[in-house]
Short mmCIF file of C-alpha atoms and ligand atoms in Angstrom, two decimals:
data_model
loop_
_atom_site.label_atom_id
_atom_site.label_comp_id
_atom_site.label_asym_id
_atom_site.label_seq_id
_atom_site.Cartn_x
_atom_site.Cartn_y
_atom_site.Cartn_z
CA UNK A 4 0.00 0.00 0.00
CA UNK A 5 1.31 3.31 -0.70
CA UNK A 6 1.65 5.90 2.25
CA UNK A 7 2.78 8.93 0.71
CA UNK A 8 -0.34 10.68 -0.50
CA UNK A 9 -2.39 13.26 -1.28
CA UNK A 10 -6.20 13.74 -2.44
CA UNK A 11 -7.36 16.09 -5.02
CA UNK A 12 -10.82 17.16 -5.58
CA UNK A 13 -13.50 19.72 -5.96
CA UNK A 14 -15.00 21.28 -2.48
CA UNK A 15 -16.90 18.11 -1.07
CA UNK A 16 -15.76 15.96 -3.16
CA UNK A 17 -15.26 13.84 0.32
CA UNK A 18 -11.33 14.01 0.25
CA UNK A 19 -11.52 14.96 3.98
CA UNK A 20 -14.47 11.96 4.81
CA UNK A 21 -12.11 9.38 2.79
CA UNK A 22 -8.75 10.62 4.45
CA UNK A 23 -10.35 10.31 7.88
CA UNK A 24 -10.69 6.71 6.97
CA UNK A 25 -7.48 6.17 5.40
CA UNK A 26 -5.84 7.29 7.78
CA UNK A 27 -7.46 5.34 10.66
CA UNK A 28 -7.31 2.08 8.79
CA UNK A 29 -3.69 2.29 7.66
CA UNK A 30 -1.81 4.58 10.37
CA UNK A 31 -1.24 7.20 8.08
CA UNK A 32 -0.61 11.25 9.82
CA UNK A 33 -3.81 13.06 7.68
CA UNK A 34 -2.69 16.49 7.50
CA UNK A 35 -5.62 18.48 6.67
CA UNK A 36 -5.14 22.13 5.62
CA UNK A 37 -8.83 23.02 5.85
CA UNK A 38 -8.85 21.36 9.68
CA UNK A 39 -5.46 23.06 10.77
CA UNK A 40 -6.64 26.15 9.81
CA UNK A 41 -10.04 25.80 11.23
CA UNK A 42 -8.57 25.17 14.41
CA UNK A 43 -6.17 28.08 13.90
CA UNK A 44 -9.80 30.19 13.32
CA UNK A 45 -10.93 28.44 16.72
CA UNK A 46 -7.70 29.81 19.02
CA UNK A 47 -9.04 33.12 18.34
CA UNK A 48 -5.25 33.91 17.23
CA UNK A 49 -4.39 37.24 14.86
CA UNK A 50 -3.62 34.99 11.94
CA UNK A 51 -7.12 32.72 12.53
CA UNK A 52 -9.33 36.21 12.62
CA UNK A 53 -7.49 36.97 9.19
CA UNK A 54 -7.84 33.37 7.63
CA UNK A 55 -11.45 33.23 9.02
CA UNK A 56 -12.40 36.57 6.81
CA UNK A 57 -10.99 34.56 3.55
CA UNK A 58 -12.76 31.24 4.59
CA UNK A 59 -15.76 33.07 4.38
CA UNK A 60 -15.66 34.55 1.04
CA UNK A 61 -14.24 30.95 -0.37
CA UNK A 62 -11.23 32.63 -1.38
CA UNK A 63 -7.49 30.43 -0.77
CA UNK A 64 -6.06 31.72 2.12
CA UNK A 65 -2.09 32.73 2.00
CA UNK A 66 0.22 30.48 0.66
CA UNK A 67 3.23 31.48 3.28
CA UNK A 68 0.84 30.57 5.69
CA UNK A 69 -0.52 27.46 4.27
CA UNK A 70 3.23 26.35 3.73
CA UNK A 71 4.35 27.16 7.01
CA UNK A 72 1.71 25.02 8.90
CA UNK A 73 2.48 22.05 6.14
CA UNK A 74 5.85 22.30 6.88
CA UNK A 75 6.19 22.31 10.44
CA UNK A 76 3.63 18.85 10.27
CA UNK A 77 5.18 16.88 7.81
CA UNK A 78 8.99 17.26 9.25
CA UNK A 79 7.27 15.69 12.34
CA UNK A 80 6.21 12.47 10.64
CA UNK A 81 7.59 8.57 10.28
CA UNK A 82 5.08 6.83 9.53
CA UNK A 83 3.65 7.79 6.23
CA UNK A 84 0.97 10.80 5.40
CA UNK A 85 -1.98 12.01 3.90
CA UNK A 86 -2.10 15.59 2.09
CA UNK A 87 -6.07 16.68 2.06
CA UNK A 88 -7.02 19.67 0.85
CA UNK A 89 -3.42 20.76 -0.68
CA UNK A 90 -1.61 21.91 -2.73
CA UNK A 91 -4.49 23.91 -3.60
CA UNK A 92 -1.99 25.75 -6.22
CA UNK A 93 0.62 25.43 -8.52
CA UNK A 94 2.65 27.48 -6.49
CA UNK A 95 2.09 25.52 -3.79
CA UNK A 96 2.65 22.50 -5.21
CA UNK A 97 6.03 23.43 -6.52
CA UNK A 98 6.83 24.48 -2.52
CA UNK A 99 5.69 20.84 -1.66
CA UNK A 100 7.86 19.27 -4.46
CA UNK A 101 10.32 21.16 -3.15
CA UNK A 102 9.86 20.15 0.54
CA UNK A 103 9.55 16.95 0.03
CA UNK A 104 12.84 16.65 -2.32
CA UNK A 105 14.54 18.30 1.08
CA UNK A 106 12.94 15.37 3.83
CA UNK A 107 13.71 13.01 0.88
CA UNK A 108 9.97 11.47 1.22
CA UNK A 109 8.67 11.67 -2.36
CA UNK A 110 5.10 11.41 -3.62
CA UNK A 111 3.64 7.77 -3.99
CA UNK A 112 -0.12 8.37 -5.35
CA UNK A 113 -2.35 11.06 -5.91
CA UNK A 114 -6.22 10.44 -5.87
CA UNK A 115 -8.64 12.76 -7.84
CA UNK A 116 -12.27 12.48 -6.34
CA UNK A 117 -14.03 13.49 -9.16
CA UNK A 118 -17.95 14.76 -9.08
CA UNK A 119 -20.81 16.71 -10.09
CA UNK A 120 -21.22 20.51 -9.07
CA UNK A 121 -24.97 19.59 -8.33
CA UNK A 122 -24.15 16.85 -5.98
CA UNK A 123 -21.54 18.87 -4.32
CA UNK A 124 -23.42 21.89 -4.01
CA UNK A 125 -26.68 20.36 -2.18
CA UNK A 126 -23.61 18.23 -0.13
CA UNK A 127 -22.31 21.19 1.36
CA UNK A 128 -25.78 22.64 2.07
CA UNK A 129 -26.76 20.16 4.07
CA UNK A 130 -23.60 20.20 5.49
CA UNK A 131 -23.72 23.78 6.51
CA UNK A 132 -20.53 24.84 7.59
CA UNK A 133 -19.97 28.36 7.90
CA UNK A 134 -19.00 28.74 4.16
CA UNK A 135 -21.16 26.09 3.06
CA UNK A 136 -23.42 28.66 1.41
CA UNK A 137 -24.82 28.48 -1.95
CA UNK A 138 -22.45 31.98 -3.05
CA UNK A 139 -19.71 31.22 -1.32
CA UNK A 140 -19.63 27.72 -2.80
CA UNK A 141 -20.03 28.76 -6.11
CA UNK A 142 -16.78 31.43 -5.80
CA UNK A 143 -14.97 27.72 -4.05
CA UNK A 144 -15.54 25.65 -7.20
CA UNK A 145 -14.87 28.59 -9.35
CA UNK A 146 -11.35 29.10 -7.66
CA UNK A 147 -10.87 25.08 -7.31
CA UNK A 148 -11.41 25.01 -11.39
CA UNK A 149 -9.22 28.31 -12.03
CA UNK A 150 -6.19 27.84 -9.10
CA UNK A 151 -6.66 23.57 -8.31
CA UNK A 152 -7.63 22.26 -11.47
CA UNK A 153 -4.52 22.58 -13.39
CA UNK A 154 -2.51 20.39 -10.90
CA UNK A 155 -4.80 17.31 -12.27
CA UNK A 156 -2.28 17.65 -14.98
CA UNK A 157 0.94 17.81 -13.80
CA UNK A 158 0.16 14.44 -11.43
CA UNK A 159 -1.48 12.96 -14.38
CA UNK A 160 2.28 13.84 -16.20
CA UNK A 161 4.15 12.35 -13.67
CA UNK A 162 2.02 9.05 -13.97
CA UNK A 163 0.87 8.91 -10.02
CA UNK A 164 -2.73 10.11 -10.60
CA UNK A 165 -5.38 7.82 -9.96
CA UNK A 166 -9.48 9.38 -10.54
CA UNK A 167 -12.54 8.20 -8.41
CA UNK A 168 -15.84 8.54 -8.83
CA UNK A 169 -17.11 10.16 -5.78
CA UNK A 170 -21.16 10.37 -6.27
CA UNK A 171 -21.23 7.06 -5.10
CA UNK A 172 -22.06 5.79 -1.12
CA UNK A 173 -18.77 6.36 1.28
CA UNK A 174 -17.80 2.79 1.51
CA UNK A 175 -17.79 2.00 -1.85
CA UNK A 176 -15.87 5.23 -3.08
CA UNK A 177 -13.36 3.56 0.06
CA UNK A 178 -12.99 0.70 -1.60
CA UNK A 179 -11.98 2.33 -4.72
CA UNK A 180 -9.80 4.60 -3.33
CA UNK A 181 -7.86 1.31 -1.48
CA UNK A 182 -7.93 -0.99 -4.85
CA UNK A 183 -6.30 1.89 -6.86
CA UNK A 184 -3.52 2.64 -4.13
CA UNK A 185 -2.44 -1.28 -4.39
CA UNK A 186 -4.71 -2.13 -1.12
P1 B4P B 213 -11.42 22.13 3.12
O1 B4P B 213 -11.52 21.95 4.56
O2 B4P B 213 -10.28 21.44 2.41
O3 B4P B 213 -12.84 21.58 2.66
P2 B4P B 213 -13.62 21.16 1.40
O4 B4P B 213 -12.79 21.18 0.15
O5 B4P B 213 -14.84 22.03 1.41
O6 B4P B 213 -14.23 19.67 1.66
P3 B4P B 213 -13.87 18.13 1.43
O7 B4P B 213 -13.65 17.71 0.01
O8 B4P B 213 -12.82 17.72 2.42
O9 B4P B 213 -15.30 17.47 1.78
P4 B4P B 213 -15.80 16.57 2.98
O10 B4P B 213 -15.14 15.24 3.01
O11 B4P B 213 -15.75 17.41 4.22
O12 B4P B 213 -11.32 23.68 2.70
C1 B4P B 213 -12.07 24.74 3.31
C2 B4P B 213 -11.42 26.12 3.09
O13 B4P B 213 -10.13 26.19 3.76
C3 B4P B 213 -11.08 26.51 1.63
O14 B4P B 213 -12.20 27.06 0.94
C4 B4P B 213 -9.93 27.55 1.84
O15 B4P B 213 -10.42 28.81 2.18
C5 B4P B 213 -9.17 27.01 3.04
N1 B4P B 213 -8.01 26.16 2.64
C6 B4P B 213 -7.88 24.81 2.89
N2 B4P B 213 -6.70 24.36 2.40
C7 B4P B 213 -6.08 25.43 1.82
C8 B4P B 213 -4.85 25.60 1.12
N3 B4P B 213 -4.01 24.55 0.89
N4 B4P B 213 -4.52 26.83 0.65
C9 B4P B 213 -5.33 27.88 0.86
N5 B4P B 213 -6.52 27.80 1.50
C10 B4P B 213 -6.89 26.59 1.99
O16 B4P B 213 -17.31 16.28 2.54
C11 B4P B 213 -18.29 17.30 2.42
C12 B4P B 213 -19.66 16.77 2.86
O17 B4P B 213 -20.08 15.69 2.02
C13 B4P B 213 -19.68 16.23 4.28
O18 B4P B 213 -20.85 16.66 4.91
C14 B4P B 213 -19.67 14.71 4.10
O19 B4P B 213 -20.33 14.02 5.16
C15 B4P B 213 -20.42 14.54 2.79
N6 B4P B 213 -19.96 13.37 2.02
C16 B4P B 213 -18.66 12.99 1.84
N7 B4P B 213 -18.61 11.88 1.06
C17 B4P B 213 -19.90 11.59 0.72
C18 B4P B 213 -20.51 10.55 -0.10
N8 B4P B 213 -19.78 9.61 -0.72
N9 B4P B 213 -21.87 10.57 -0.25
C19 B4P B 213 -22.62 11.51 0.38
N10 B4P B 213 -22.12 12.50 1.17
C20 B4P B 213 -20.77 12.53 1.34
#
């Protein structure tokens, strides 16, 4: 099984539900950027109020800041990891290559949860996070298509991209997700 990872996909595709389970099942560290910064938001610190604001519009938050939370986690871990939720750029994804050239712990698979705006969109609704509303979803899968989308590309290049089909029920898009990383 491979255990250097990261999952691509639209806003609810379900990368974080599937990398929850991942990660339990196969001791993997899941570093999610969308968590770590949510809890950054929840410590009430300077640079939470100021991700918060660009949460709520949908908009990426900072890349130096992104990177710096990335970095400080992955140096930390031995026993494999999961990348949810970035690079969400392609400068940020040339930072990672970077990084992980440095910690010598190069990328084994990258899986694309692929889906529907319709299915996402009433997803996050029900959902109802506090930018799971219909505008500010529509600006997230307008910046995942214009800043996320072209990193499909240069995985698919580098022959480690594997695509699900995520409208399907959790266990099944599991199974999936386990058959194409050699599980
Ligand atoms: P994230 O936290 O990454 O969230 P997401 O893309 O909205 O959701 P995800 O795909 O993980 O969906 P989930 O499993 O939760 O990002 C939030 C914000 O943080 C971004 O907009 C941005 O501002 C900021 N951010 C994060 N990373 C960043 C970065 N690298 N750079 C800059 N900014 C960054 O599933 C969604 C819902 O669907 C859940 O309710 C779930 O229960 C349900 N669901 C999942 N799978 C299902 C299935 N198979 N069937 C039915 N329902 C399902």
């Amino acid at each position: 099984m491979k255990k250097k990872l990261l999952f691509l996909g639209p806003p609810g595709a379900g990368k974080g539900t599937q990398a929850n389970l991942f990660c339990k099942k196969y001791g993997l560290d899941h570093l999610s950027t969308g968590d770590l910064l949510r809890d950054e938001v929840s410590s009430g610190s300077d640079l939470g109020m100021q991700a918060a604001e660009v949460m709520n519009k949908g908009e990426l938050v900072s890349d130096d800041l992104v990177l710096s939370i990335v970095e400080g986690r992955l140096a930390k871990t031995n026993t494999g990891w999961l990348l949810d939720g970035f690079p969400r750029n392609v400068n940020q994804a040339n930072a990672l290559k970077r990084l992980l050239e440095k910690i010598n712990q190069p990328l084994e698979g990258v899986i694309l949860i692929k889906i529907d705006d319709d299915y996402l969109i009433n997803r996050l609704l029900e959902r109802g996070r506090q930018d799971d509303n219909k505008q500010v979803i529509i600006n997230r899968l307008k910046i995942y298509r214009e800043k996320t989308s072209p990193l499909i590309d240069l995985y698919a290049k580098q022959g480690i991209l594997d695509v699900i089909e995520g409208n399907a029920e959790i266990d099944v898009v599991f199974s999936c997700i386990e058959k194409a990383l050699g599980g």
